Amino acid sequence: MMASLPPVYSFPPLYTRQPNSLTRRQQLSTWIDIISQYCKSKKIWYMSADGTVIDDDRSENGKTDNEDSKKVGKNLFNNEEIQRSVSQVFIDEIWSQMVKEGKCLPIDQSGRKSNNTTTTRYFILWKNLDNWASLILQWFEDSGKLNQVITLYELSESDETLSWEFHGMPENLLYYSLKPLCDRNRATMLKDENGKVIAIKVV
């Protein structure tokens, strides 16, 4: 794990909330960079509210929304090598700043966007939602899929998206990443009989 993290990750003062506001601002920025870059390098979409990395363990059917199908990994805020950890109070402050900057999205147990009282984990946004939307739009344009109905499963799991950064994105996060296209009148979402979004048509 350490090989995927910058040298500052082993700097003990990083784990103690700094009292000086200017120093703490830089400290928050450093933590946000660490989280974003680590998750991007490992293609990790989730972290729990306490900082534990959650990896998708896809079954043969490719479903990723089942909580039982996720492997719990190491806590990024706990550095065993230097025996330092971040307090939950400071962890909450880091998450709050990330939400404010659009670097993560708080979600509840069901994978829906949540408020502070129901948040159990966070989607990590190493690209913001608008940038993800633009990248997905580029795929539709480059692959000649405009005006075609494409399921969220196809978008996330098909071989056609294998070389694209959004490949493997959980469907719940894909939904939020596609919403900006709907807001720009570039896309329409299609739902099943239960009201769940299952496909999208981009024009």
PDB file of C-alpha atoms in Angstrom:
ATOM      1  CA  MET A   1       0.000   0.000   0.000  1.00  0.00           C
ATOM      2  CA  MET A   2       2.774   2.439   0.924  1.00  0.00           C
ATOM      3  CA  ALA A   3       4.214   2.182  -2.592  1.00  0.00           C
ATOM      4  CA  SER A   4       1.025   3.812  -3.919  1.00  0.00           C
ATOM      5  CA  LEU A   5       1.192   6.729  -1.490  1.00  0.00           C
ATOM      6  CA  PRO A   6       3.395   9.860  -1.410  1.00  0.00           C
ATOM      7  CA  PRO A   7       6.207  10.336   1.154  1.00  0.00           C
ATOM      8  CA  VAL A   8       4.088  12.826   3.120  1.00  0.00           C
ATOM      9  CA  TYR A   9       1.811   9.902   4.063  1.00  0.00           C
ATOM     10  CA  SER A  10       4.550   8.827   6.492  1.00  0.00           C
ATOM     11  CA  PHE A  11       4.848  12.299   8.070  1.00  0.00           C
ATOM     12  CA  PRO A  12       3.485  11.919  11.650  1.00  0.00           C
ATOM     13  CA  PRO A  13       2.075  15.486  12.048  1.00  0.00           C
ATOM     14  CA  LEU A  14      -0.226  14.815   9.087  1.00  0.00           C
ATOM     15  CA  TYR A  15      -2.345  12.637  11.376  1.00  0.00           C
ATOM     16  CA  THR A  16      -2.914  15.279  14.062  1.00  0.00           C
ATOM     17  CA  ARG A  17      -5.401  18.064  13.394  1.00  0.00           C
ATOM     18  CA  GLN A  18      -3.326  21.238  13.304  1.00  0.00           C
ATOM     19  CA  PRO A  19      -4.618  24.171  15.408  1.00  0.00           C
ATOM     20  CA  ASN A  20      -3.378  26.893  13.059  1.00  0.00           C
ATOM     21  CA  SER A  21      -6.055  27.552  10.410  1.00  0.00           C
ATOM     22  CA  LEU A  22      -3.606  28.137   7.549  1.00  0.00           C
ATOM     23  CA  THR A  23      -1.642  25.009   8.381  1.00  0.00           C
ATOM     24  CA  ARG A  24      -4.845  22.996   8.713  1.00  0.00           C
ATOM     25  CA  ARG A  25      -6.066  24.230   5.347  1.00  0.00           C
ATOM     26  CA  GLN A  26      -2.904  22.847   3.765  1.00  0.00           C
ATOM     27  CA  GLN A  27      -3.284  19.675   5.812  1.00  0.00           C
ATOM     28  CA  LEU A  28      -6.827  19.186   4.506  1.00  0.00           C
ATOM     29  CA  SER A  29      -5.640  19.780   0.958  1.00  0.00           C
ATOM     30  CA  THR A  30      -2.895  17.191   1.408  1.00  0.00           C
ATOM     31  CA  TRP A  31      -5.323  14.569   2.686  1.00  0.00           C
ATOM     32  CA  ILE A  32      -7.723  15.257  -0.180  1.00  0.00           C
ATOM     33  CA  ASP A  33      -4.892  14.805  -2.690  1.00  0.00           C
ATOM     34  CA  ILE A  34      -3.789  11.571  -1.005  1.00  0.00           C
ATOM     35  CA  ILE A  35      -7.299  10.107  -1.073  1.00  0.00           C
ATOM     36  CA  SER A  36      -8.042  11.196  -4.648  1.00  0.00           C
ATOM     37  CA  GLN A  37      -4.743  10.019  -6.122  1.00  0.00           C
ATOM     38  CA  TYR A  38      -4.702   6.727  -4.233  1.00  0.00           C
ATOM     39  CA  CYS A  39      -8.250   5.861  -5.266  1.00  0.00           C
ATOM     40  CA  LYS A  40      -7.555   6.873  -8.857  1.00  0.00           C
ATOM     41  CA  SER A  41      -4.387   4.758  -9.021  1.00  0.00           C
ATOM     42  CA  LYS A  42      -6.205   1.714  -7.604  1.00  0.00           C
ATOM     43  CA  LYS A  43      -9.519   2.476  -9.321  1.00  0.00           C
ATOM     44  CA  ILE A  44     -11.330   2.491  -5.985  1.00  0.00           C
ATOM     45  CA  TRP A  45     -14.812   3.993  -6.056  1.00  0.00           C
ATOM     46  CA  TYR A  46     -15.815   3.802  -2.379  1.00  0.00           C
ATOM     47  CA  MET A  47     -14.503   4.569   1.068  1.00  0.00           C
ATOM     48  CA  SER A  48     -16.415   4.070   4.308  1.00  0.00           C
ATOM     49  CA  ALA A  49     -17.123   6.987   6.629  1.00  0.00           C
ATOM     50  CA  ASP A  50     -14.240   5.907   8.869  1.00  0.00           C
ATOM     51  CA  GLY A  51     -11.789   5.864   5.959  1.00  0.00           C
ATOM     52  CA  THR A  52     -11.772   2.172   5.094  1.00  0.00           C
ATOM     53  CA  VAL A  53     -11.162   1.396   1.435  1.00  0.00           C
ATOM     54  CA  ILE A  54     -13.905  -0.713  -0.173  1.00  0.00           C
ATOM     55  CA  ASP A  55     -13.112  -2.695  -3.317  1.00  0.00           C
ATOM     56  CA  ASP A  56     -15.785  -4.115  -5.588  1.00  0.00           C
ATOM     57  CA  ASP A  57     -15.618  -7.888  -5.887  1.00  0.00           C
ATOM     58  CA  ARG A  58     -17.643  -8.452  -9.024  1.00  0.00           C
ATOM     59  CA  SER A  59     -19.422 -11.724  -9.453  1.00  0.00           C
ATOM     60  CA  GLU A  60     -19.942 -13.325 -12.850  1.00  0.00           C
ATOM     61  CA  ASN A  61     -23.098 -11.312 -13.443  1.00  0.00           C
ATOM     62  CA  GLY A  62     -21.147  -8.099 -12.903  1.00  0.00           C
ATOM     63  CA  LYS A  63     -23.440  -6.684 -10.248  1.00  0.00           C
ATOM     64  CA  THR A  64     -21.754  -4.243  -7.899  1.00  0.00           C
ATOM     65  CA  ASP A  65     -24.575  -2.726  -5.856  1.00  0.00           C
ATOM     66  CA  ASN A  66     -24.879  -5.595  -3.381  1.00  0.00           C
ATOM     67  CA  GLU A  67     -23.129  -4.680  -0.149  1.00  0.00           C
ATOM     68  CA  ASP A  68     -22.083  -8.323   0.273  1.00  0.00           C
ATOM     69  CA  SER A  69     -20.076  -8.142  -2.959  1.00  0.00           C
ATOM     70  CA  LYS A  70     -17.592  -5.607  -1.643  1.00  0.00           C
ATOM     71  CA  LYS A  71     -14.225  -6.378  -0.094  1.00  0.00           C
ATOM     72  CA  VAL A  72     -13.214  -4.218   2.839  1.00  0.00           C
ATOM     73  CA  GLY A  73      -9.587  -3.140   2.690  1.00  0.00           C
ATOM     74  CA  LYS A  74      -7.181  -1.115   4.754  1.00  0.00           C
ATOM     75  CA  ASN A  75      -8.144   2.089   6.540  1.00  0.00           C
ATOM     76  CA  LEU A  76      -6.368   4.922   4.749  1.00  0.00           C
ATOM     77  CA  PHE A  77      -6.437   7.096   7.868  1.00  0.00           C
ATOM     78  CA  ASN A  78      -4.574   4.496   9.912  1.00  0.00           C
ATOM     79  CA  ASN A  79      -0.854   4.177   9.154  1.00  0.00           C
ATOM     80  CA  GLU A  80       0.360   1.099  10.978  1.00  0.00           C
ATOM     81  CA  GLU A  81       3.949   1.534   9.824  1.00  0.00           C
ATOM     82  CA  ILE A  82       4.366   4.760  11.791  1.00  0.00           C
ATOM     83  CA  GLN A  83       1.619   3.937  14.315  1.00  0.00           C
ATOM     84  CA  ARG A  84      -0.402   7.041  13.600  1.00  0.00           C
ATOM     85  CA  SER A  85      -4.114   7.466  12.916  1.00  0.00           C
ATOM     86  CA  VAL A  86      -6.507  10.333  12.276  1.00  0.00           C
ATOM     87  CA  SER A  87      -9.267  11.032  14.801  1.00  0.00           C
ATOM     88  CA  GLN A  88     -12.842  10.527  13.604  1.00  0.00           C
ATOM     89  CA  VAL A  89     -13.533  14.219  14.270  1.00  0.00           C
ATOM     90  CA  PHE A  90     -10.789  15.216  11.846  1.00  0.00           C
ATOM     91  CA  ILE A  91     -11.834  12.503   9.377  1.00  0.00           C
ATOM     92  CA  ASP A  92     -15.321  14.039   9.335  1.00  0.00           C
ATOM     93  CA  GLU A  93     -13.758  17.443   8.664  1.00  0.00           C
ATOM     94  CA  ILE A  94     -11.790  16.005   5.742  1.00  0.00           C
ATOM     95  CA  TRP A  95     -14.944  14.465   4.261  1.00  0.00           C
ATOM     96  CA  SER A  96     -16.846  17.714   4.750  1.00  0.00           C
ATOM     97  CA  GLN A  97     -14.187  19.625   2.829  1.00  0.00           C
ATOM     98  CA  MET A  98     -14.131  17.018   0.069  1.00  0.00           C
ATOM     99  CA  VAL A  99     -17.906  17.248  -0.313  1.00  0.00           C
ATOM    100  CA  LYS A 100     -17.637  21.034  -0.468  1.00  0.00           C
ATOM    101  CA  GLU A 101     -15.018  20.784  -3.231  1.00  0.00           C
ATOM    102  CA  GLY A 102     -16.968  18.158  -5.170  1.00  0.00           C
ATOM    103  CA  LYS A 103     -14.290  15.527  -4.549  1.00  0.00           C
ATOM    104  CA  CYS A 104     -16.629  12.977  -2.986  1.00  0.00           C
ATOM    105  CA  LEU A 105     -20.320  12.168  -2.750  1.00  0.00           C
ATOM    106  CA  PRO A 106     -21.883  11.036   0.550  1.00  0.00           C
ATOM    107  CA  ILE A 107     -24.153   8.014   0.193  1.00  0.00           C
ATOM    108  CA  ASP A 108     -26.256   5.852   2.483  1.00  0.00           C
ATOM    109  CA  GLN A 109     -26.377   2.083   2.856  1.00  0.00           C
ATOM    110  CA  SER A 110     -28.508   1.721  -0.278  1.00  0.00           C
ATOM    111  CA  GLY A 111     -26.085   3.731  -2.412  1.00  0.00           C
ATOM    112  CA  ARG A 112     -28.249   6.845  -2.629  1.00  0.00           C
ATOM    113  CA  LYS A 113     -27.010  10.364  -1.988  1.00  0.00           C
ATOM    114  CA  SER A 114     -27.361  11.055   1.719  1.00  0.00           C
ATOM    115  CA  ASN A 115     -27.250  13.694   4.394  1.00  0.00           C
ATOM    116  CA  ASN A 116     -24.847  13.691   7.337  1.00  0.00           C
ATOM    117  CA  THR A 117     -27.052  11.511   9.533  1.00  0.00           C
ATOM    118  CA  THR A 118     -27.399   8.657   7.035  1.00  0.00           C
ATOM    119  CA  THR A 119     -23.949   8.681   5.426  1.00  0.00           C
ATOM    120  CA  THR A 120     -22.179   5.320   5.658  1.00  0.00           C
ATOM    121  CA  ARG A 121     -19.668   5.728   2.844  1.00  0.00           C
ATOM    122  CA  TYR A 122     -18.496   8.021   0.091  1.00  0.00           C
ATOM    123  CA  PHE A 123     -18.076   7.785  -3.644  1.00  0.00           C
ATOM    124  CA  ILE A 124     -14.600   9.157  -4.330  1.00  0.00           C
ATOM    125  CA  LEU A 125     -14.637  11.582  -7.261  1.00  0.00           C
ATOM    126  CA  TRP A 126     -11.156  11.889  -8.708  1.00  0.00           C
ATOM    127  CA  LYS A 127     -13.065  13.595 -11.507  1.00  0.00           C
ATOM    128  CA  ASN A 128     -16.032  15.761 -10.586  1.00  0.00           C
ATOM    129  CA  LEU A 129     -19.467  14.748 -11.854  1.00  0.00           C
ATOM    130  CA  ASP A 130     -19.416  17.240 -14.741  1.00  0.00           C
ATOM    131  CA  ASN A 131     -16.067  15.883 -15.934  1.00  0.00           C
ATOM    132  CA  TRP A 132     -17.311  12.309 -15.726  1.00  0.00           C
ATOM    133  CA  ALA A 133     -20.378  13.364 -17.724  1.00  0.00           C
ATOM    134  CA  SER A 134     -18.185  14.957 -20.397  1.00  0.00           C
ATOM    135  CA  LEU A 135     -16.009  11.845 -20.637  1.00  0.00           C
ATOM    136  CA  ILE A 136     -19.039   9.580 -20.986  1.00  0.00           C
ATOM    137  CA  LEU A 137     -20.478  11.908 -23.639  1.00  0.00           C
ATOM    138  CA  GLN A 138     -17.176  11.638 -25.517  1.00  0.00           C
ATOM    139  CA  TRP A 139     -17.501   7.850 -25.501  1.00  0.00           C
ATOM    140  CA  PHE A 140     -21.024   8.066 -26.955  1.00  0.00           C
ATOM    141  CA  GLU A 141     -19.760  10.381 -29.696  1.00  0.00           C
ATOM    142  CA  ASP A 142     -16.565   8.457 -30.481  1.00  0.00           C
ATOM    143  CA  SER A 143     -18.278   5.058 -30.519  1.00  0.00           C
ATOM    144  CA  GLY A 144     -21.222   6.170 -32.652  1.00  0.00           C
ATOM    145  CA  LYS A 145     -23.740   5.419 -29.909  1.00  0.00           C
ATOM    146  CA  LEU A 146     -25.666   8.698 -30.002  1.00  0.00           C
ATOM    147  CA  ASN A 147     -29.449   8.227 -30.217  1.00  0.00           C
ATOM    148  CA  GLN A 148     -29.120   4.609 -29.083  1.00  0.00           C
ATOM    149  CA  VAL A 149     -30.403   3.152 -25.819  1.00  0.00           C
ATOM    150  CA  ILE A 150     -27.467   1.873 -23.763  1.00  0.00           C
ATOM    151  CA  THR A 151     -27.948   0.137 -20.429  1.00  0.00           C
ATOM    152  CA  LEU A 152     -25.951   1.264 -17.415  1.00  0.00           C
ATOM    153  CA  TYR A 153     -24.552  -2.254 -17.222  1.00  0.00           C
ATOM    154  CA  GLU A 154     -23.261  -2.017 -20.797  1.00  0.00           C
ATOM    155  CA  LEU A 155     -21.776   1.388 -20.104  1.00  0.00           C
ATOM    156  CA  SER A 156     -19.935   0.164 -17.027  1.00  0.00           C
ATOM    157  CA  GLU A 157     -19.069  -3.428 -17.881  1.00  0.00           C
ATOM    158  CA  SER A 158     -19.004  -4.014 -21.640  1.00  0.00           C
ATOM    159  CA  ASP A 159     -15.800  -4.635 -23.576  1.00  0.00           C
ATOM    160  CA  GLU A 160     -16.550  -1.493 -25.592  1.00  0.00           C
ATOM    161  CA  THR A 161     -15.760   0.717 -22.590  1.00  0.00           C
ATOM    162  CA  LEU A 162     -12.836  -1.357 -21.318  1.00  0.00           C
ATOM    163  CA  SER A 163     -10.206   1.261 -22.188  1.00  0.00           C
ATOM    164  CA  TRP A 164     -12.219   4.160 -20.752  1.00  0.00           C
ATOM    165  CA  GLU A 165     -11.689   5.483 -17.257  1.00  0.00           C
ATOM    166  CA  PHE A 166     -15.345   5.100 -16.267  1.00  0.00           C
ATOM    167  CA  HIS A 167     -15.295   1.344 -16.997  1.00  0.00           C
ATOM    168  CA  GLY A 168     -16.272  -0.533 -13.847  1.00  0.00           C
ATOM    169  CA  MET A 169     -17.999   2.449 -12.270  1.00  0.00           C
ATOM    170  CA  PRO A 170     -20.795   1.311  -9.906  1.00  0.00           C
ATOM    171  CA  GLU A 171     -24.225   1.909 -11.398  1.00  0.00           C
ATOM    172  CA  ASN A 172     -25.292   4.244  -8.595  1.00  0.00           C
ATOM    173  CA  LEU A 173     -22.303   6.508  -9.244  1.00  0.00           C
ATOM    174  CA  LEU A 174     -22.873   6.193 -12.988  1.00  0.00           C
ATOM    175  CA  TYR A 175     -26.388   7.536 -12.430  1.00  0.00           C
ATOM    176  CA  TYR A 176     -25.057  10.672 -10.697  1.00  0.00           C
ATOM    177  CA  SER A 177     -22.369  11.070 -13.374  1.00  0.00           C
ATOM    178  CA  LEU A 178     -25.003  10.985 -16.120  1.00  0.00           C
ATOM    179  CA  LYS A 179     -27.358  13.488 -14.509  1.00  0.00           C
ATOM    180  CA  PRO A 180     -25.413  16.522 -15.829  1.00  0.00           C
ATOM    181  CA  LEU A 181     -26.102  15.280 -19.375  1.00  0.00           C
ATOM    182  CA  CYS A 182     -29.818  15.147 -18.576  1.00  0.00           C
ATOM    183  CA  ASP A 183     -29.632  18.626 -17.072  1.00  0.00           C
ATOM    184  CA  ARG A 184     -28.075  19.848 -20.351  1.00  0.00           C
ATOM    185  CA  ASN A 185     -30.856  18.144 -22.336  1.00  0.00           C
ATOM    186  CA  ARG A 186     -28.289  15.826 -23.913  1.00  0.00           C
ATOM    187  CA  ALA A 187     -29.671  12.626 -22.421  1.00  0.00           C
ATOM    188  CA  THR A 188     -32.795  10.830 -21.247  1.00  0.00           C
ATOM    189  CA  MET A 189     -32.775   8.132 -18.588  1.00  0.00           C
ATOM    190  CA  LEU A 190     -34.992   5.061 -18.934  1.00  0.00           C
ATOM    191  CA  LYS A 191     -36.460   3.248 -15.928  1.00  0.00           C
ATOM    192  CA  ASP A 192     -37.739  -0.262 -15.325  1.00  0.00           C
ATOM    193  CA  GLU A 193     -41.173  -1.107 -13.909  1.00  0.00           C
ATOM    194  CA  ASN A 194     -39.874  -0.458 -10.388  1.00  0.00           C
ATOM    195  CA  GLY A 195     -38.683   3.038 -11.221  1.00  0.00           C
ATOM    196  CA  LYS A 196     -34.981   2.151 -11.227  1.00  0.00           C
ATOM    197  CA  VAL A 197     -32.843   3.804 -13.909  1.00  0.00           C
ATOM    198  CA  ILE A 198     -31.430   1.039 -16.086  1.00  0.00           C
ATOM    199  CA  ALA A 199     -30.492   2.732 -19.364  1.00  0.00           C
ATOM    200  CA  ILE A 200     -29.748   6.050 -21.012  1.00  0.00           C
ATOM    201  CA  LYS A 201     -30.147   7.591 -24.447  1.00  0.00           C
ATOM    202  CA  VAL A 202     -27.706  10.365 -25.346  1.00  0.00           C
ATOM    203  CA  VAL A 203     -28.467  12.715 -28.235  1.00  0.00           C
TER     204      VAL A 203
END
